[in-house]
Tab-separated table of C-alpha atoms in Angstrom:
chain	number	residue	atom	x	y	z
W	1	MET	CA	-1.817	111.334	210.871
W	2	ALA	CA	0.383	108.164	211.947
W	3	ASN	CA	4.074	108.005	211.888
W	4	LYS	CA	3.744	105.033	209.255
W	5	GLU	CA	1.688	107.217	206.800
W	6	LYS	CA	4.236	109.850	207.231
W	7	LYS	CA	6.891	107.853	206.567
W	8	THR	CA	5.296	106.355	203.452
W	9	ILE	CA	4.776	109.836	202.423
W	10	TRP	CA	8.318	111.196	203.005
W	11	GLU	CA	9.463	107.972	201.001
W	12	PHE	CA	7.024	108.675	197.993
W	13	VAL	CA	8.593	112.477	197.903
W	14	LYS	CA	12.404	110.838	198.010
W	15	PHE	CA	11.355	108.420	195.255
W	16	VAL	CA	10.003	111.442	193.086
W	17	LEU	CA	13.396	113.154	193.581
W	18	VAL	CA	15.355	110.350	192.882
W	19	SER	CA	12.873	109.787	189.752
W	20	CYS	CA	13.811	113.256	188.519
W	21	ILE	CA	17.422	112.336	188.729
W	22	VAL	CA	16.950	109.210	186.953
W	23	SER	CA	15.082	110.871	184.155
W	24	ILE	CA	18.039	113.434	183.865
W	25	ILE	CA	20.405	110.717	183.561
W	26	GLN	CA	17.961	109.000	180.943
W	27	LEU	CA	17.263	112.069	178.975
W	28	ILE	CA	21.284	112.545	178.575
W	29	LEU	CA	22.063	109.145	177.884
W	30	VAL	CA	18.965	108.508	175.340
W	31	ASN	CA	20.035	111.491	173.450
W	32	ALA	CA	23.814	110.529	173.518
W	33	LEU	CA	22.885	106.823	172.463
W	34	PHE	CA	20.384	108.189	169.517
W	35	PHE	CA	23.346	110.146	167.983
W	36	LEU	CA	25.539	107.245	168.309
W	37	MET	CA	23.186	104.467	167.043
W	38	LYS	CA	21.336	106.681	164.471
W	39	GLY	CA	22.633	104.929	161.280
W	40	TRP	CA	22.047	101.305	162.762
W	41	THR	CA	18.759	100.832	160.939
W	42	ALA	CA	18.876	96.876	161.199
W	43	PRO	CA	15.695	95.200	161.607
W	44	LEU	CA	14.574	93.823	165.062
W	45	PRO	CA	13.990	90.316	165.542
W	46	SER	CA	10.557	89.122	164.733
W	47	PHE	CA	9.393	88.953	168.274
W	48	LEU	CA	10.175	92.476	168.743
W	49	GLY	CA	9.334	93.664	165.524
W	50	SER	CA	5.612	92.267	166.186
W	51	ILE	CA	5.592	94.669	169.198
W	52	PHE	CA	7.372	97.740	167.920
W	53	THR	CA	5.656	98.005	164.371
W	54	GLU	CA	5.649	101.129	162.253
W	55	ASP	CA	2.157	101.551	163.231
W	56	ILE	CA	3.001	102.121	166.804
W	57	MET	CA	6.510	103.509	166.538
W	58	GLY	CA	6.040	105.439	163.483
W	59	VAL	CA	7.594	105.229	160.002
W	60	GLY	CA	11.556	104.045	160.375
W	61	HIS	CA	11.312	103.896	164.118
W	62	ASN	CA	11.152	99.793	163.964
W	63	ASN	CA	14.848	99.286	164.081
W	64	TRP	CA	17.826	98.736	166.525
W	65	GLY	CA	18.945	102.298	166.071
W	66	TYR	CA	15.902	103.643	167.343
W	67	ILE	CA	14.490	101.104	170.091
W	68	LEU	CA	17.917	100.437	171.626
W	69	PRO	CA	18.698	103.616	172.898
W	70	PHE	CA	15.600	103.699	174.892
W	71	PHE	CA	16.117	100.099	176.404
W	72	LEU	CA	19.824	101.165	177.249
W	73	SER	CA	19.234	104.643	178.789
W	74	ASN	CA	16.265	103.202	180.490
W	75	LEU	CA	17.782	100.513	182.082
W	76	ILE	CA	21.048	102.347	183.094
W	77	ALA	CA	19.203	105.443	184.611
W	78	ASN	CA	16.816	102.850	186.580
W	79	VAL	CA	19.610	100.480	188.048
W	80	TYR	CA	21.002	103.821	189.339
W	81	GLY	CA	17.721	104.514	190.800
W	82	PHE	CA	17.491	101.246	192.432
W	83	PHE	CA	20.725	101.705	194.414
W	84	GLN	CA	19.830	105.135	195.176
W	85	ASN	CA	16.367	104.328	196.400
W	86	ARG	CA	17.696	101.383	198.314
W	87	LYS	CA	20.408	103.704	200.260
W	88	THR	CA	18.621	107.045	200.632
W	89	THR	CA	14.727	106.353	199.951
W	90	PHE	CA	14.128	103.289	201.862
W	91	HIS	CA	17.153	102.815	204.150
W	92	SER	CA	17.340	99.150	203.163
W	93	ASP	CA	19.918	96.722	203.840
W	94	SER	CA	18.013	94.073	201.547
W	95	PRO	CA	20.431	91.547	199.704
W	96	ILE	CA	21.955	92.746	196.814
W	97	TYR	CA	20.995	89.904	194.338
W	98	LEU	CA	17.248	91.873	194.174
W	99	VAL	CA	19.048	93.936	191.576
W	100	VAL	CA	18.673	90.948	189.509
W	101	ILE	CA	15.030	90.799	190.143
W	102	TYR	CA	14.676	94.370	189.749
W	103	ILE	CA	16.249	94.228	186.202
W	104	VAL	CA	13.929	91.619	185.110
W	105	ILE	CA	10.872	93.829	186.261
W	106	VAL	CA	12.819	96.750	184.797
W	107	PHE	CA	13.293	95.134	181.465
W	108	VAL	CA	9.484	94.466	181.174
W	109	LEU	CA	8.552	97.878	182.028
W	110	ILE	CA	10.976	99.130	179.765
W	111	LEU	CA	9.232	97.200	176.741
W	112	ILE	CA	5.773	98.274	177.991
W	113	SER	CA	6.932	102.230	178.380
W	114	THR	CA	8.641	102.179	175.019
W	115	TRP	CA	5.822	100.738	173.392
W	116	LEU	CA	3.695	103.298	175.184
W	117	GLN	CA	5.683	106.320	174.308
W	118	GLY	CA	5.785	105.224	170.517
W	119	LEU	CA	1.929	105.014	170.788
W	120	VAL	CA	1.355	108.338	172.734
W	121	ALA	CA	3.843	110.185	170.384
W	122	ASN	CA	2.305	109.056	167.244
W	123	LEU	CA	-1.225	109.646	168.579
W	124	LEU	CA	-0.520	113.278	169.033
W	125	ILE	CA	1.683	113.842	165.798
W	126	SER	CA	-1.187	112.087	163.976
W	127	THR	CA	-3.533	115.148	164.785
W	128	GLY	CA	-1.395	117.303	163.045
W	129	VAL	CA	-1.675	120.188	165.405
W	130	GLY	CA	1.727	121.719	165.421
W	131	PHE	CA	1.593	122.330	169.152
W	132	LEU	CA	0.877	118.754	169.709
W	133	VAL	CA	3.189	117.558	167.232
W	134	GLY	CA	5.839	119.577	168.654
W	135	VAL	CA	5.339	118.605	172.370
W	136	ALA	CA	4.645	114.940	171.259
W	137	PRO	CA	8.007	113.153	172.538
W	138	THR	CA	8.008	115.193	175.706
W	139	VAL	CA	4.307	114.332	176.556
W	140	ALA	CA	5.300	110.610	175.626
W	141	ALA	CA	8.078	110.479	177.718
W	142	MET	CA	6.093	111.805	180.689
W	143	VAL	CA	3.755	109.245	180.365
W	144	ALA	CA	5.792	106.274	180.113
W	145	GLY	CA	7.982	107.979	182.828
W	146	THR	CA	4.767	108.347	185.259
W	147	PHE	CA	3.880	104.950	184.314
W	148	GLN	CA	7.303	103.535	185.750
W	149	MET	CA	7.060	105.440	188.782
W	150	VAL	CA	3.614	104.297	189.602
W	151	VAL	CA	4.556	100.634	189.252
W	152	LEU	CA	7.920	100.841	190.637
W	153	PHE	CA	7.236	102.634	194.011
W	154	PRO	CA	4.838	99.826	195.373
W	155	ILE	CA	7.046	97.134	194.177
W	156	GLU	CA	10.352	99.005	195.796
W	157	LYS	CA	8.537	99.808	198.992
W	158	PHE	CA	6.700	96.865	199.739
W	159	VAL	CA	8.465	93.792	198.125
W	160	LEU	CA	12.235	94.545	197.151
W	161	PHE	CA	12.776	96.884	200.183
W	162	LYS	CA	10.386	95.449	202.694
W	163	LYS	CA	11.562	95.973	206.236
């Protein structure tokens, strides 16, 4: 195996480790934000309401108090991941303005993964099988997190932190 392939594998391992830290940060933040925002049932604007419908997200979950904690916790955790990966995973001295590009990419990923998470959770819950109902949020979060990791690794390695 050539040094370039070994380096990429090692970067991927470090990326996964940083992703684990990002996930822990996100889980702590999402739970704290849910607690703080649970009473905020104001409806989403029409363009978001058409994406995050009750059919996809579940009854009572298409409002600011449910959706915003996902956005904020995911954004904050991923911005931490950006700087950590820039410094320790890819050892990049890329310009800091790339964080703006990264935030735009992450914003789109958050929209998609929040929608995906709601879809997966509701599919598992709709089975009515006790075990699947119980693990639905965890499985949905894992699916969404894996989706983000698969998209972000090549973007960070080959675009944002390209040497």
